[in-house]
């Protein structure tokens, strides 16, 4: 799931100002993506006091939790959410995607930059946004989203303050580079559907040319057709109900955090950041 999906799910919170969520609040909403801090947020998103921006971040993490891990909050997270259970509709085209992209000159190598499972479940997540875009559900918010997320480079001080206020990983050059790359993809988008299309192109190592966009779009169309509108409606409703629990502070995993491997990666990154901070001091 990507920008449109997360924004649509903020409607699950009755106390949320939805114009704010789509405008100034969309930076907080998408902070886990452009700061690349999902592993950290799965563990720490529940530590904040519940201001508007932290509730937006929690709504993002709740949506991702459901689509990755399902609705079980009592056991350690496992990759059993919808995106993993349904990824068989596209997984068989994994090698074809990268080979064809290389032949068309859309990437520098035919070697995949992600695992089959990583590629396929991501395609399912992006397809939720493709469905939302094709239904026209957030067309009126396109300009505001692009304005807020497509210009992060011009608001470095503000973004850095948000990092500190929302307890995400310490500010670093690598995190800022990741955020700027994300912002560029948003800025290049010419329609709501482009958000997910260009996002996928970047994630899978393709360029952002019109040819690359149409190539990714063709794979997204295959996923959307295989899943079907009725199933997307069911999925969005299930995520809506799950995210609603954020507002009442009932979405609190008994064992917070990502699966074990991701948690180890997170802890290693935290240790590296702390060492860098000590050296800097």
Tab-separated table of N, CA and C in Angstrom, residues 1-149:
chain	number	residue	atom	x	y	z
A	1	UNK	N	0.859	-1.185	0.000
A	1	UNK	CA	0.000	0.000	0.000
A	1	UNK	C	0.894	1.232	0.000
A	2	UNK	N	0.389	2.295	-0.634
A	2	UNK	CA	1.228	3.459	-0.815
A	2	UNK	C	0.448	4.713	-0.394
A	3	UNK	N	0.697	5.826	-0.999
A	3	UNK	CA	0.173	7.107	-0.520
A	3	UNK	C	-1.352	7.145	-0.503
A	4	UNK	N	-1.989	6.786	-1.620
A	4	UNK	CA	-3.451	6.883	-1.690
A	4	UNK	C	-4.121	5.949	-0.694
A	5	UNK	N	-3.580	4.749	-0.561
A	5	UNK	CA	-4.160	3.798	0.374
A	5	UNK	C	-4.109	4.307	1.800
A	6	UNK	N	-2.952	4.803	2.204
A	6	UNK	CA	-2.818	5.299	3.570
A	6	UNK	C	-3.703	6.523	3.805
A	7	UNK	N	-3.797	7.391	2.810
A	7	UNK	CA	-4.639	8.572	2.979
A	7	UNK	C	-6.109	8.180	3.081
A	8	UNK	N	-6.547	7.249	2.255
A	8	UNK	CA	-7.939	6.812	2.315
A	8	UNK	C	-8.272	6.245	3.694
A	9	UNK	N	-7.326	5.533	4.302
A	9	UNK	CA	-7.586	4.896	5.588
A	9	UNK	C	-7.649	5.875	6.748
A	10	UNK	N	-7.157	7.104	6.553
A	10	UNK	CA	-7.305	8.085	7.643
A	10	UNK	C	-8.777	8.412	7.889
A	11	UNK	N	-9.626	8.105	6.924
A	11	UNK	CA	-11.061	8.337	7.108
A	11	UNK	C	-11.648	7.421	8.167
A	12	UNK	N	-10.870	6.405	8.573
A	12	UNK	CA	-11.343	5.513	9.633
A	12	UNK	C	-11.357	6.209	10.989
A	13	UNK	N	-10.624	7.327	11.103
A	13	UNK	CA	-10.549	8.045	12.370
A	13	UNK	C	-11.509	9.224	12.334
A	14	UNK	N	-12.596	9.107	13.082
A	14	UNK	CA	-13.668	10.103	13.005
A	14	UNK	C	-13.227	11.467	13.505
A	15	UNK	N	-12.216	11.512	14.366
A	15	UNK	CA	-11.773	12.799	14.902
A	15	UNK	C	-10.754	13.489	14.005
A	16	UNK	N	-10.338	12.838	12.919
A	16	UNK	CA	-9.304	13.393	12.059
A	16	UNK	C	-9.894	14.420	11.089
A	17	UNK	N	-9.215	15.533	10.934
A	17	UNK	CA	-9.557	16.522	9.910
A	17	UNK	C	-8.970	16.003	8.603
A	18	UNK	N	-9.820	15.544	7.707
A	18	UNK	CA	-9.324	14.853	6.519
A	18	UNK	C	-8.672	15.798	5.514
A	19	UNK	N	-9.045	17.063	5.543
A	19	UNK	CA	-8.329	18.029	4.715
A	19	UNK	C	-6.910	18.198	5.234
A	20	UNK	N	-6.756	18.229	6.548
A	20	UNK	CA	-5.417	18.319	7.132
A	20	UNK	C	-4.594	17.082	6.764
A	21	UNK	N	-5.210	15.901	6.853
A	21	UNK	CA	-4.489	14.658	6.550
A	21	UNK	C	-3.961	14.662	5.126
A	22	UNK	N	-4.719	15.240	4.192
A	22	UNK	CA	-4.315	15.239	2.784
A	22	UNK	C	-3.383	16.386	2.450
A	23	UNK	N	-3.294	17.365	3.332
A	23	UNK	CA	-2.479	18.546	3.042
A	23	UNK	C	-1.269	18.568	3.987
A	24	UNK	N	-1.256	19.404	4.973
A	24	UNK	CA	-0.080	19.507	5.842
A	24	UNK	C	0.227	18.201	6.561
A	25	UNK	N	-0.797	17.408	6.863
A	25	UNK	CA	-0.582	16.173	7.613
A	25	UNK	C	-0.032	15.024	6.806
A	26	UNK	N	-0.014	15.140	5.483
A	26	UNK	CA	0.405	14.000	4.674
A	26	UNK	C	1.894	13.702	4.860
A	27	UNK	N	2.665	14.687	5.279
A	27	UNK	CA	4.091	14.424	5.552
A	27	UNK	C	4.241	13.494	6.751
A	28	UNK	N	3.477	13.764	7.809
A	28	UNK	CA	3.523	12.863	8.962
A	28	UNK	C	2.980	11.493	8.585
A	29	UNK	N	1.894	11.473	7.855
A	29	UNK	CA	1.287	10.211	7.455
A	29	UNK	C	2.278	9.314	6.724
A	30	UNK	N	3.072	9.889	5.842
A	30	UNK	CA	3.980	9.098	5.017
A	30	UNK	C	5.412	9.076	5.546
A	31	UNK	N	5.633	9.579	6.748
A	31	UNK	CA	6.972	9.579	7.330
A	31	UNK	C	7.612	8.188	7.371
A	32	UNK	N	6.876	7.129	7.743
A	32	UNK	CA	7.530	5.813	7.748
A	32	UNK	C	8.078	5.400	6.386
A	33	UNK	N	7.459	5.890	5.302
A	33	UNK	CA	7.947	5.547	3.966
A	33	UNK	C	9.177	6.369	3.587
A	34	UNK	N	9.062	7.698	3.665
A	34	UNK	CA	10.191	8.476	3.150
A	34	UNK	C	11.377	8.496	4.117
A	35	UNK	N	11.148	8.159	5.398
A	35	UNK	CA	12.261	8.032	6.339
A	35	UNK	C	12.758	6.593	6.432
A	36	UNK	N	12.065	5.666	5.750
A	36	UNK	CA	12.451	4.252	5.735
A	36	UNK	C	12.591	3.718	7.159
A	37	UNK	N	11.544	3.920	7.963
A	37	UNK	CA	11.623	3.566	9.382
A	37	UNK	C	10.502	2.614	9.818
A	38	UNK	N	10.028	1.763	8.929
A	38	UNK	CA	8.941	0.867	9.317
A	38	UNK	C	9.330	-0.040	10.483
A	39	UNK	N	10.512	-0.638	10.413
A	39	UNK	CA	10.915	-1.568	11.472
A	39	UNK	C	10.927	-0.861	12.830
A	40	UNK	N	11.451	0.355	12.871
A	40	UNK	CA	11.466	1.142	14.098
A	40	UNK	C	10.045	1.470	14.540
A	41	UNK	N	9.212	1.900	13.587
A	41	UNK	CA	7.864	2.347	13.932
A	41	UNK	C	6.977	1.205	14.409
A	42	UNK	N	7.155	-0.007	13.869
A	42	UNK	CA	6.362	-1.137	14.341
A	42	UNK	C	6.549	-1.333	15.850
A	43	UNK	N	7.727	-1.017	16.342
A	43	UNK	CA	8.021	-1.190	17.756
A	43	UNK	C	7.681	0.043	18.581
A	44	UNK	N	7.937	1.241	18.039
A	44	UNK	CA	7.896	2.451	18.850
A	44	UNK	C	6.724	3.393	18.579
A	45	UNK	N	5.881	3.093	17.613
A	45	UNK	CA	4.798	4.030	17.273
A	45	UNK	C	3.801	4.224	18.410
A	46	UNK	N	3.812	3.341	19.389
A	46	UNK	CA	2.816	3.391	20.471
A	46	UNK	C	3.313	4.219	21.654
A	47	UNK	N	4.532	4.764	21.563
A	47	UNK	CA	5.128	5.464	22.690
A	47	UNK	C	4.751	6.944	22.755
A	48	UNK	N	4.169	7.475	21.678
A	48	UNK	CA	3.826	8.888	21.649
A	48	UNK	C	2.515	9.149	22.388
A	49	UNK	N	2.263	10.425	22.672
A	49	UNK	CA	1.096	10.802	23.473
A	49	UNK	C	-0.200	10.870	22.682
A	50	UNK	N	-0.120	10.840	21.363
A	50	UNK	CA	-1.336	10.834	20.570
A	50	UNK	C	-1.702	12.166	19.951
A	51	UNK	N	-0.714	13.038	19.657
A	51	UNK	CA	-1.046	14.243	18.931
A	51	UNK	C	-1.447	13.867	17.505
A	52	UNK	N	-1.913	14.845	16.734
A	52	UNK	CA	-2.472	14.544	15.415
A	52	UNK	C	-1.466	13.849	14.513
A	53	UNK	N	-0.235	14.360	14.468
A	53	UNK	CA	0.757	13.763	13.583
A	53	UNK	C	1.111	12.344	14.008
A	54	UNK	N	1.225	12.106	15.313
A	54	UNK	CA	1.556	10.748	15.754
A	54	UNK	C	0.412	9.785	15.469
A	55	UNK	N	-0.835	10.270	15.519
A	55	UNK	CA	-1.968	9.398	15.168
A	55	UNK	C	-1.970	9.079	13.676
A	56	UNK	N	-1.527	10.035	12.858
A	56	UNK	CA	-1.398	9.756	11.430
A	56	UNK	C	-0.335	8.692	11.187
A	57	UNK	N	0.777	8.785	11.889
A	57	UNK	CA	1.825	7.771	11.756
A	57	UNK	C	1.304	6.419	12.216
A	58	UNK	N	0.573	6.401	13.320
A	58	UNK	CA	0.009	5.139	13.803
A	58	UNK	C	-0.972	4.550	12.787
A	59	UNK	N	-1.748	5.403	12.137
A	59	UNK	CA	-2.685	4.885	11.136
A	59	UNK	C	-1.921	4.245	9.986
A	60	UNK	N	-0.798	4.844	9.601
A	60	UNK	CA	0.054	4.268	8.555
A	60	UNK	C	0.559	2.891	8.988
A	61	UNK	N	1.077	2.825	10.216
A	61	UNK	CA	1.643	1.574	10.703
A	61	UNK	C	0.564	0.511	10.889
A	62	UNK	N	-0.636	0.905	11.329
A	62	UNK	CA	-1.727	-0.058	11.469
A	62	UNK	C	-2.117	-0.633	10.110
A	63	UNK	N	-2.208	0.230	9.089
A	63	UNK	CA	-2.526	-0.264	7.751
A	63	UNK	C	-1.469	-1.218	7.243
A	64	UNK	N	-0.199	-0.867	7.453
A	64	UNK	CA	0.882	-1.747	7.014
A	64	UNK	C	0.903	-3.046	7.810
A	65	UNK	N	0.603	-2.929	9.106
A	65	UNK	CA	0.573	-4.144	9.938
A	65	UNK	C	-0.452	-5.125	9.380
A	66	UNK	N	-1.652	-4.632	9.088
A	66	UNK	CA	-2.705	-5.522	8.578
A	66	UNK	C	-2.302	-6.153	7.256
A	67	UNK	N	-1.790	-5.354	6.336
A	67	UNK	CA	-1.518	-5.873	4.992
A	67	UNK	C	-0.297	-6.783	4.982
A	68	UNK	N	0.622	-6.596	5.967
A	68	UNK	CA	1.795	-7.458	6.057
A	68	UNK	C	1.593	-8.651	6.992
A	69	UNK	N	1.001	-8.388	8.166
A	69	UNK	CA	0.983	-9.398	9.225
A	69	UNK	C	-0.410	-9.895	9.589
A	70	UNK	N	-1.457	-9.302	9.022
A	70	UNK	CA	-2.803	-9.716	9.380
A	70	UNK	C	-3.305	-8.985	10.614
A	71	UNK	N	-4.367	-9.497	11.219
A	71	UNK	CA	-5.001	-8.782	12.339
A	71	UNK	C	-4.684	-9.382	13.697
A	72	UNK	N	-3.715	-10.285	13.768
A	72	UNK	CA	-3.337	-10.906	15.036
A	72	UNK	C	-2.397	-9.973	15.793
A	73	UNK	N	-2.854	-9.495	16.947
A	73	UNK	CA	-2.047	-8.595	17.765
A	73	UNK	C	-1.527	-9.263	19.028
A	74	UNK	N	-1.762	-10.555	19.162
A	74	UNK	CA	-1.368	-11.264	20.380
A	74	UNK	C	-0.069	-12.034	20.227
A	75	UNK	N	0.317	-12.361	18.992
A	75	UNK	CA	1.501	-13.167	18.751
A	75	UNK	C	2.550	-12.340	18.013
A	76	UNK	N	3.805	-12.800	18.009
A	76	UNK	CA	4.830	-12.080	17.236
A	76	UNK	C	4.419	-11.956	15.775
A	77	UNK	N	4.769	-10.838	15.170
A	77	UNK	CA	4.391	-10.589	13.783
A	77	UNK	C	4.976	-11.646	12.847
A	78	UNK	N	4.153	-12.126	11.949
A	78	UNK	CA	4.579	-13.050	10.901
A	78	UNK	C	3.997	-12.567	9.577
A	79	UNK	N	4.699	-12.869	8.501
A	79	UNK	CA	4.258	-12.385	7.182
A	79	UNK	C	3.100	-13.257	6.667
A	80	UNK	N	1.917	-12.973	7.213
A	80	UNK	CA	0.727	-13.740	6.860
A	80	UNK	C	-0.420	-12.815	6.470
A	81	UNK	N	-0.111	-11.543	6.195
A	81	UNK	CA	-1.128	-10.597	5.783
A	81	UNK	C	-1.531	-10.794	4.335
A	82	UNK	N	-2.511	-10.022	3.901
A	82	UNK	CA	-3.117	-10.184	2.576
A	82	UNK	C	-2.093	-10.109	1.454
A	83	UNK	N	-1.149	-9.175	1.533
A	83	UNK	CA	-0.183	-8.996	0.440
A	83	UNK	C	0.651	-10.260	0.222
A	84	UNK	N	0.921	-11.005	1.295
A	84	UNK	CA	1.690	-12.242	1.169
A	84	UNK	C	0.796	-13.418	0.765
A	85	UNK	N	-0.410	-13.457	1.316
A	85	UNK	CA	-1.318	-14.561	0.988
A	85	UNK	C	-1.774	-14.506	-0.463
A	86	UNK	N	-1.832	-13.307	-1.041
A	86	UNK	CA	-2.389	-13.137	-2.386
A	86	UNK	C	-1.321	-12.995	-3.461
A	87	UNK	N	-0.042	-12.966	-3.103
A	87	UNK	CA	0.991	-12.597	-4.073
A	87	UNK	C	1.175	-13.621	-5.197
A	88	UNK	N	0.569	-14.787	-5.070
A	88	UNK	CA	0.674	-15.788	-6.129
A	88	UNK	C	0.099	-15.330	-7.460
A	89	UNK	N	-0.758	-14.302	-7.451
A	89	UNK	CA	-1.360	-13.842	-8.707
A	89	UNK	C	-0.324	-13.207	-9.628
A	90	UNK	N	0.850	-12.826	-9.085
A	90	UNK	CA	1.857	-12.161	-9.919
A	90	UNK	C	3.253	-12.758	-9.738
A	91	UNK	N	3.483	-13.543	-8.701
A	91	UNK	CA	4.837	-14.010	-8.370
A	91	UNK	C	5.505	-14.758	-9.515
A	92	UNK	N	4.727	-15.496	-10.310
A	92	UNK	CA	5.314	-16.289	-11.399
A	92	UNK	C	5.942	-15.428	-12.489
A	93	UNK	N	5.644	-14.123	-12.505
A	93	UNK	CA	6.185	-13.235	-13.537
A	93	UNK	C	7.404	-12.452	-13.052
A	94	UNK	N	7.956	-12.872	-11.936
A	94	UNK	CA	9.098	-12.201	-11.313
A	94	UNK	C	10.289	-12.098	-12.259
A	95	UNK	N	10.791	-13.234	-12.753
A	95	UNK	CA	11.950	-13.211	-13.648
A	95	UNK	C	11.640	-12.454	-14.939
A	96	UNK	N	10.428	-12.624	-15.444
A	96	UNK	CA	10.029	-11.961	-16.686
A	96	UNK	C	10.088	-10.444	-16.543
A	97	UNK	N	9.658	-9.944	-15.399
A	97	UNK	CA	9.643	-8.503	-15.179
A	97	UNK	C	11.036	-7.912	-15.334
A	98	UNK	N	12.004	-8.463	-14.630
A	98	UNK	CA	13.356	-7.906	-14.662
A	98	UNK	C	14.040	-8.135	-16.007
A	99	UNK	N	13.833	-9.321	-16.584
A	99	UNK	CA	14.459	-9.599	-17.874
A	99	UNK	C	13.918	-8.666	-18.951
A	100	UNK	N	12.614	-8.479	-18.956
A	100	UNK	CA	11.989	-7.631	-19.967
A	100	UNK	C	12.376	-6.166	-19.765
A	101	UNK	N	12.454	-5.728	-18.512
A	101	UNK	CA	12.867	-4.351	-18.240
A	101	UNK	C	14.276	-4.098	-18.780
A	102	UNK	N	15.163	-5.076	-18.634
A	102	UNK	CA	16.536	-4.926	-19.124
A	102	UNK	C	16.580	-4.873	-20.647
A	103	UNK	N	15.843	-5.760	-21.277
A	103	UNK	CA	15.811	-5.795	-22.741
A	103	UNK	C	15.287	-4.476	-23.296
A	104	UNK	N	14.347	-3.870	-22.602
A	104	UNK	CA	13.768	-2.600	-23.062
A	104	UNK	C	14.637	-1.389	-22.708
A	105	UNK	N	15.736	-1.617	-21.998
A	105	UNK	CA	16.619	-0.520	-21.629
A	105	UNK	C	16.119	0.316	-20.474
A	106	UNK	N	15.269	-0.255	-19.620
A	106	UNK	CA	14.681	0.484	-18.507
A	106	UNK	C	15.475	0.324	-17.222
A	107	UNK	N	16.443	-0.585	-17.233
A	107	UNK	CA	17.294	-0.829	-16.079
A	107	UNK	C	18.668	-1.248	-16.563
A	108	UNK	N	19.666	-1.101	-15.701
A	108	UNK	CA	21.047	-1.354	-16.114
A	108	UNK	C	21.454	-2.812	-16.026
A	109	UNK	N	20.648	-3.630	-15.400
A	109	UNK	CA	21.006	-5.035	-15.220
A	109	UNK	C	19.759	-5.903	-15.246
A	110	UNK	N	19.879	-7.137	-15.736
A	110	UNK	CA	18.724	-8.037	-15.700
A	110	UNK	C	18.562	-8.714	-14.341
A	111	UNK	N	19.521	-8.492	-13.439
A	111	UNK	CA	19.474	-9.145	-12.137
A	111	UNK	C	18.444	-8.473	-11.235
A	112	UNK	N	17.539	-9.219	-10.650
A	112	UNK	CA	16.541	-8.636	-9.740
A	112	UNK	C	17.207	-7.937	-8.566
A	113	UNK	N	16.629	-6.833	-8.136
A	113	UNK	CA	17.148	-6.127	-6.969
A	113	UNK	C	16.344	-6.453	-5.717
A	114	UNK	N	15.453	-7.443	-5.836
A	114	UNK	CA	14.625	-7.846	-4.705
A	114	UNK	C	14.327	-9.342	-4.838
A	115	UNK	N	13.917	-9.957	-3.749
A	115	UNK	CA	13.528	-11.368	-3.793
A	115	UNK	C	12.173	-11.522	-4.480
A	116	UNK	N	11.839	-12.748	-4.848
A	116	UNK	CA	10.524	-12.999	-5.449
A	116	UNK	C	9.418	-12.563	-4.487
A	117	UNK	N	9.562	-12.934	-3.219
A	117	UNK	CA	8.532	-12.581	-2.245
A	117	UNK	C	8.461	-11.078	-2.043
A	118	UNK	N	9.640	-10.423	-1.978
A	118	UNK	CA	9.652	-8.978	-1.804
A	118	UNK	C	9.002	-8.263	-2.970
A	119	UNK	N	9.347	-8.685	-4.192
A	119	UNK	CA	8.786	-8.066	-5.392
A	119	UNK	C	7.278	-8.301	-5.481
A	120	UNK	N	6.860	-9.552	-5.289
A	120	UNK	CA	5.454	-9.906	-5.496
A	120	UNK	C	4.539	-9.269	-4.452
A	121	UNK	N	4.952	-9.290	-3.196
A	121	UNK	CA	4.058	-8.688	-2.188
A	121	UNK	C	4.007	-7.174	-2.368
A	122	UNK	N	5.107	-6.552	-2.810
A	122	UNK	CA	5.091	-5.116	-3.069
A	122	UNK	C	4.153	-4.777	-4.219
A	123	UNK	N	4.153	-5.608	-5.252
A	123	UNK	CA	3.237	-5.390	-6.367
A	123	UNK	C	1.787	-5.430	-5.890
A	124	UNK	N	1.489	-6.325	-4.956
A	124	UNK	CA	0.128	-6.387	-4.409
A	124	UNK	C	-0.193	-5.120	-3.624
A	125	UNK	N	0.767	-4.639	-2.848
A	125	UNK	CA	0.534	-3.413	-2.086
A	125	UNK	C	0.297	-2.223	-3.010
A	126	UNK	N	1.148	-2.068	-4.005
A	126	UNK	CA	0.961	-0.955	-4.943
A	126	UNK	C	-0.372	-1.061	-5.669
A	127	UNK	N	-0.836	-2.280	-5.887
A	127	UNK	CA	-2.082	-2.457	-6.634
A	127	UNK	C	-3.286	-1.892	-5.893
A	128	UNK	N	-3.224	-1.831	-4.558
A	128	UNK	CA	-4.315	-1.214	-3.805
A	128	UNK	C	-4.454	0.248	-4.220
A	129	UNK	N	-3.309	0.936	-4.355
A	129	UNK	CA	-3.342	2.330	-4.785
A	129	UNK	C	-3.787	2.467	-6.237
A	130	UNK	N	-3.368	1.507	-7.065
A	130	UNK	CA	-3.804	1.533	-8.466
A	130	UNK	C	-5.316	1.430	-8.552
A	131	UNK	N	-5.896	0.545	-7.758
A	131	UNK	CA	-7.358	0.405	-7.713
A	131	UNK	C	-8.004	1.704	-7.251
A	132	UNK	N	-7.490	2.297	-6.167
A	132	UNK	CA	-8.061	3.536	-5.639
A	132	UNK	C	-7.996	4.645	-6.685
A	133	UNK	N	-6.850	4.738	-7.379
A	133	UNK	CA	-6.693	5.775	-8.404
A	133	UNK	C	-7.683	5.574	-9.541
A	134	UNK	N	-7.865	4.333	-9.980
A	134	UNK	CA	-8.761	4.073	-11.101
A	134	UNK	C	-10.222	4.245	-10.727
A	135	UNK	N	-10.516	4.177	-9.429
A	135	UNK	CA	-11.872	4.466	-8.963
A	135	UNK	C	-12.088	5.972	-8.773
A	136	UNK	N	-11.016	6.747	-8.859
A	136	UNK	CA	-11.130	8.202	-8.712
A	136	UNK	C	-11.457	8.670	-7.311
A	137	UNK	N	-11.111	7.847	-6.296
A	137	UNK	CA	-11.562	8.140	-4.939
A	137	UNK	C	-10.870	9.343	-4.302
A	138	UNK	N	-9.653	9.660	-4.747
A	138	UNK	CA	-8.912	10.777	-4.144
A	138	UNK	C	-8.372	11.732	-5.203
A	139	UNK	N	-9.045	11.804	-6.326
A	139	UNK	CA	-8.572	12.685	-7.401
A	139	UNK	C	-8.429	14.136	-6.930
A	140	UNK	N	-9.346	14.571	-6.062
A	140	UNK	CA	-9.334	15.967	-5.631
A	140	UNK	C	-8.181	16.292	-4.689
A	141	UNK	N	-7.468	15.276	-4.218
A	141	UNK	CA	-6.365	15.498	-3.284
A	141	UNK	C	-5.002	15.410	-3.966
A	142	UNK	N	-4.984	15.122	-5.258
A	142	UNK	CA	-3.727	14.892	-5.965
A	142	UNK	C	-2.783	16.091	-5.848
A	143	UNK	N	-3.283	17.288	-6.121
A	143	UNK	CA	-2.428	18.473	-6.102
A	143	UNK	C	-1.816	18.719	-4.744
A	144	UNK	N	-2.605	18.584	-3.688
A	144	UNK	CA	-2.103	18.830	-2.341
A	144	UNK	C	-1.049	17.800	-1.952
A	145	UNK	N	-1.293	16.546	-2.300
A	145	UNK	CA	-0.319	15.495	-1.979
A	145	UNK	C	1.006	15.772	-2.662
A	146	UNK	N	0.941	16.076	-3.945
A	146	UNK	CA	2.183	16.305	-4.693
A	146	UNK	C	2.920	17.536	-4.166
A	147	UNK	N	2.172	18.559	-3.798
A	147	UNK	CA	2.801	19.775	-3.284
A	147	UNK	C	3.518	19.505	-1.961
A	148	UNK	N	2.890	18.738	-1.080
A	148	UNK	CA	3.458	18.497	0.246
A	148	UNK	C	4.616	17.499	0.226
A	149	UNK	N	4.461	16.411	-0.512
A	149	UNK	CA	5.481	15.359	-0.513
A	149	UNK	C	6.515	15.520	-1.615
